XYZ file of C-alpha atoms in Angstrom:
353
model
C 80.619 141.091 21.098
C 79.326 143.228 18.148
C 82.154 145.746 17.295
C 80.552 148.684 15.312
C 82.503 151.405 13.222
C 80.571 154.432 13.810
C 78.461 154.962 10.314
C 77.618 158.285 9.071
C 74.022 159.395 8.662
C 73.101 158.622 4.833
C 70.971 160.346 2.335
C 69.535 157.052 1.773
C 66.928 156.860 4.840
C 66.499 153.792 6.777
C 62.446 153.094 6.710
C 61.280 152.494 10.259
C 58.678 155.117 11.198
C 56.004 153.169 9.013
C 55.707 149.585 8.890
C 56.282 148.957 4.664
C 53.600 146.037 5.485
C 52.472 147.463 8.930
C 49.479 145.283 9.021
C 49.358 141.592 9.007
C 46.581 139.043 9.381
C 45.295 137.955 12.446
C 45.462 134.472 11.201
C 48.810 133.276 10.836
C 47.326 131.046 7.749
C 46.739 134.709 5.849
C 48.981 136.957 4.550
C 48.334 140.750 3.613
C 50.553 143.486 2.394
C 49.914 146.989 3.122
C 47.449 149.517 4.329
C 50.196 152.067 3.869
C 50.571 145.567 -11.830
C 51.329 140.515 -50.472
C 51.214 142.178 -53.203
C 49.264 141.900 -55.895
C 50.854 139.879 -58.775
C 48.413 140.471 -61.820
C 50.285 142.781 -64.429
C 46.664 142.869 -66.458
C 46.223 146.531 -65.857
C 49.472 148.428 -66.524
C 50.288 151.740 -65.547
C 46.966 151.555 -62.930
C 48.801 148.542 -61.256
C 52.014 149.885 -61.398
C 50.988 152.956 -59.428
C 49.055 150.621 -56.842
C 52.022 148.579 -56.352
C 54.213 151.578 -55.757
C 52.108 153.311 -53.265
C 51.698 149.740 -50.983
C 55.641 149.316 -51.423
C 55.786 153.036 -49.993
C 53.455 152.331 -47.056
C 55.087 148.916 -46.360
C 58.556 150.708 -46.400
C 57.017 153.245 -43.781
C 55.344 150.515 -41.603
C 58.866 148.990 -41.549
C 60.298 151.991 -40.453
C 57.610 152.986 -37.835
C 58.484 149.923 -36.515
C 62.085 150.134 -36.244
C 61.749 153.550 -34.988
C 59.239 152.172 -31.896
C 61.866 149.540 -31.055
C 64.760 151.801 -31.191
C 62.609 154.218 -28.716
C 61.902 150.908 -26.568
C 65.434 149.878 -26.633
C 66.344 153.804 -25.711
C 63.908 154.111 -22.907
C 65.265 150.514 -21.250
C 68.923 151.573 -21.636
C 67.667 155.232 -19.784
C 65.709 153.248 -17.308
C 68.767 151.099 -16.754
C 70.996 153.795 -16.213
C 68.404 155.934 -13.901
C 68.287 152.664 -11.622
C 71.980 152.383 -11.491
C 72.686 156.143 -10.347
C 69.511 155.657 -7.924
C 70.156 156.580 -4.301
C 69.273 152.986 -3.227
C 70.232 151.420 0.386
C 68.865 148.236 2.192
C 66.613 149.760 4.710
C 65.547 147.083 6.620
C 64.018 143.609 6.937
C 60.537 142.769 8.357
C 59.161 139.583 9.669
C 56.427 138.534 12.443
C 56.960 136.862 16.041
C 54.889 135.486 18.521
C 56.024 137.148 21.237
C 57.287 140.711 20.862
C 58.908 140.775 24.504
C 60.624 137.484 24.635
C 62.176 138.105 21.304
C 63.191 141.797 22.061
C 65.038 140.618 25.081
C 66.630 137.659 23.336
C 67.867 140.076 20.620
C 69.308 142.623 23.324
C 70.773 139.867 25.272
C 72.440 137.861 23.409
C 73.182 139.595 20.212
C 73.727 142.735 21.490
C 71.242 144.856 19.354
C 69.317 148.297 20.704
C 65.636 148.601 20.825
C 65.393 151.625 18.987
C 61.562 152.316 19.179
C 58.145 150.404 19.888
C 54.976 151.206 18.081
C 51.575 149.709 19.055
C 48.407 150.339 16.670
C 45.443 148.926 18.402
C 43.073 149.923 16.162
C 44.818 147.461 13.810
C 45.703 145.125 16.282
C 49.324 144.763 16.218
C 52.767 145.977 17.633
C 56.029 147.090 15.758
C 59.831 147.135 17.702
C 62.819 148.557 16.115
C 65.847 146.813 16.520
C 69.478 147.284 15.321
C 72.882 148.120 15.749
C 72.660 152.134 14.691
C 70.102 154.867 13.948
C 67.818 153.612 11.298
C 68.597 156.846 8.994
C 72.283 154.781 8.509
C 71.681 151.370 9.328
C 69.949 148.280 8.340
C 67.801 147.109 11.106
C 64.734 144.941 11.949
C 61.221 145.569 11.998
C 59.421 143.220 14.481
C 55.937 142.662 13.801
C 53.430 141.237 16.700
C 49.987 140.609 15.786
C 47.399 140.326 18.525
C 46.708 136.862 19.511
C 48.997 134.960 16.878
C 51.867 133.088 19.058
C 53.270 131.136 15.966
C 54.006 131.380 12.328
C 55.344 129.238 9.727
C 58.905 129.731 8.116
C 58.576 127.712 5.409
C 61.545 126.718 3.355
C 62.436 129.580 0.916
C 63.921 131.753 4.196
C 67.217 131.077 4.961
C 69.011 132.808 7.540
C 69.878 136.474 8.774
C 73.417 137.278 9.357
C 75.509 139.277 12.094
C 79.313 140.064 12.025
C 81.013 139.718 15.345
C 84.539 139.809 17.015
C 84.147 136.426 18.530
C 81.677 133.957 17.190
C 82.563 131.422 20.308
C 81.493 133.829 22.615
C 78.827 134.810 21.379
C 77.643 131.186 21.021
C 78.684 130.646 24.627
C 76.676 133.655 25.768
C 73.608 132.041 23.902
C 73.841 128.993 25.444
C 73.912 130.835 28.933
C 70.854 132.469 28.367
C 68.981 129.091 26.874
C 69.279 129.858 23.127
C 69.418 127.336 20.909
C 72.771 126.516 18.842
C 72.235 124.658 15.519
C 76.065 124.672 14.170
C 78.769 125.269 16.834
C 81.536 127.233 15.740
C 83.793 126.460 13.042
C 85.029 127.202 9.619
C 82.795 127.529 6.870
C 82.803 124.424 4.591
C 85.247 125.179 1.782
C 86.694 128.243 3.547
C 88.761 129.968 6.663
C 85.690 132.255 8.408
C 84.510 130.861 11.376
C 80.868 130.702 11.632
C 77.996 129.487 13.934
C 74.386 129.193 13.472
C 71.610 129.788 16.273
C 67.868 130.058 16.124
C 65.810 132.877 17.705
C 62.639 131.979 20.333
C 60.449 132.031 16.888
C 62.995 129.484 14.693
C 64.738 132.161 12.763
C 68.334 131.229 11.819
C 70.762 133.579 12.479
C 74.527 132.828 10.751
C 77.316 134.216 13.202
C 80.280 135.288 10.856
C 83.272 136.193 12.880
C 84.709 139.638 11.286
C 86.584 142.997 12.699
C 84.813 146.161 13.466
C 81.808 146.901 10.706
C 79.981 149.817 10.461
C 77.004 147.458 9.556
C 77.019 144.272 11.912
C 73.235 143.290 10.772
C 74.955 142.071 7.276
C 72.587 139.704 5.626
C 69.529 138.350 4.504
C 69.546 134.646 2.699
C 67.014 133.619 0.286
C 66.391 130.725 -1.528
C 65.895 131.153 -5.497
C 65.085 128.747 -8.261
C 66.902 129.757 -10.910
C 69.912 132.240 -10.067
C 71.185 133.547 -12.860
C 67.680 134.847 -13.607
C 67.522 136.294 -9.983
C 71.110 137.978 -10.280
C 69.594 139.351 -13.746
C 66.890 140.846 -11.825
C 68.231 142.432 -9.182
C 71.198 143.896 -11.173
C 68.577 145.621 -13.420
C 65.237 146.061 -11.696
C 67.223 146.638 -8.500
C 70.221 148.287 -9.344
C 72.078 145.788 -6.785
C 75.898 145.154 -7.648
C 76.655 141.100 -8.214
C 79.235 140.824 -5.738
C 80.516 137.665 -5.765
C 79.368 133.630 -6.047
C 80.619 130.338 -5.009
C 79.332 127.200 -6.459
C 79.455 124.210 -3.841
C 79.235 120.987 -6.160
C 79.818 118.872 -3.224
C 77.099 119.686 -1.086
C 74.974 120.682 -4.849
C 74.306 124.522 -4.273
C 75.444 127.918 -5.271
C 74.956 131.378 -3.787
C 75.192 135.105 -5.076
C 75.734 137.894 -3.132
C 74.275 140.830 -4.212
C 73.920 144.613 -3.049
C 74.789 148.280 -2.835
C 78.502 148.224 -1.712
C 80.967 145.653 0.180
C 79.939 143.073 2.268
C 82.247 144.264 5.229
C 80.544 147.547 4.904
C 76.881 147.202 3.896
C 74.096 144.821 4.212
C 73.863 142.323 1.589
C 71.395 139.750 -0.029
C 72.720 136.312 0.108
C 70.443 134.323 -2.676
C 70.708 130.705 -2.679
C 70.166 128.170 -5.436
C 69.756 124.334 -4.335
C 70.566 122.128 -7.519
C 67.158 120.971 -8.744
C 64.799 122.889 -6.578
C 63.174 125.464 -8.453
C 60.274 126.604 -5.973
C 60.080 126.869 -1.954
C 57.290 127.221 0.683
C 57.391 130.782 1.797
C 55.596 129.962 4.760
C 53.843 133.143 6.276
C 56.594 134.367 8.625
C 59.188 136.384 6.843
C 57.514 139.390 5.022
C 59.752 141.622 3.021
C 62.946 144.254 2.788
C 62.597 147.813 2.563
C 64.833 149.615 0.192
C 65.077 153.380 -0.190
C 64.634 155.535 -3.758
C 64.698 158.646 -4.902
C 61.357 157.963 -7.059
C 59.074 155.617 -6.569
C 57.051 155.871 -9.644
C 60.378 155.045 -12.016
C 61.563 152.314 -9.676
C 57.868 150.632 -10.496
C 58.576 151.159 -14.207
C 61.736 149.316 -14.023
C 60.162 146.401 -12.128
C 58.129 146.148 -14.438
C 60.074 146.167 -17.417
C 63.102 143.948 -15.907
C 60.403 141.005 -15.043
C 59.153 142.120 -11.529
C 55.355 142.571 -10.379
C 53.837 145.544 -9.049
C 51.537 144.249 -6.055
C 50.970 147.923 -4.703
C 51.449 150.660 -7.417
C 53.445 153.466 -6.646
C 52.125 156.615 -4.801
C 51.155 158.118 -1.280
C 50.318 155.872 1.948
C 46.644 156.582 3.099
C 46.738 159.141 5.923
C 50.012 160.295 4.983
C 52.172 161.687 2.222
C 55.459 159.088 2.415
C 55.234 157.458 -0.927
C 56.208 153.791 -1.491
C 55.625 150.818 -4.062
C 55.800 146.871 -3.305
C 56.552 144.435 -5.576
C 57.508 140.464 -6.121
C 60.821 139.261 -7.722
C 60.397 136.048 -9.931
C 60.061 133.792 -6.740
C 57.524 135.879 -5.346
C 59.815 137.436 -2.752
C 58.486 141.271 -1.600
C 60.244 144.405 -1.507
C 58.777 147.633 -0.730
C 60.542 150.861 -2.123
C 60.018 153.936 -0.321
C 60.865 157.792 -1.043
C 63.819 158.626 0.615
C 62.973 162.401 1.186
C 59.559 161.393 2.167
C 60.742 158.880 4.758
C 63.365 161.030 6.284
C 60.540 163.566 7.179
C 58.574 160.706 8.496
C 61.618 160.022 10.977
C 61.352 163.707 11.886
């Protein structure tokens, strides 16, 4: 079973009442983002040239001082923005991805993985439906937002997306339940390579992989999103500076030629974290069109966008309110092209109401 420690409602809201990427392509081959980037050397003229030289020297000194002041100002701005990012009220809110049969996926997640269907939303004019599932309320838990686009029953997951992680009391029992329900187990329960934690891997009906991790009770059972990156050090630096995440730990596995970094806004046993994986020698991945994005809460989407730009990210949606509603968001890509959406905390709490 998945055993949950009650979690108090956080002022870092969970994005769920709107899709950070609400409209997805009817064609599985397309991907849309939102509805909701010299001194003269002659000395023949005596005093006159002396005065010219003096003026020019003074001007050069002024330019140098101005340049130094600009550099100092930029450094101050970077430091101030970096400090603001670290102090911002952030939490991983939800993860968005596309599925080919919404009812089938809901049934699998609720019956096999113990999630609750929190709500559904159908947008017929845009030809898509959302379902929100998780282990607790959206205002305090990391949740899943499933998107079904009318008439699209299959997506390409690609090679870049890795898996989601779920903490459970007894991996063996969950695996047996999944087998009994006709689910697919891709790795039988057993200790992780090079460690003691008992894990297993399963696939949902659309082929998304889930890692089951045997842990005690936790306030955040939906605990990981794993993405593959082409330069781990670059990614760590970006997520620390632009996203304000903490590097929780790294692990190098030379025997299996990969290295991971766990990053997040709190300890792994209490909050959802981002697992970045670098496979030796692989610098690019096909991302497919199935996985969409992670949403993160922030107190200021405008400052967030500044930080993302400053520290190497790309803004794909400038900060501001979504059309038709007042919820402010901004969207960006990390150095590997993985998308994230930042949502104003206060605005989103109003949306949940």
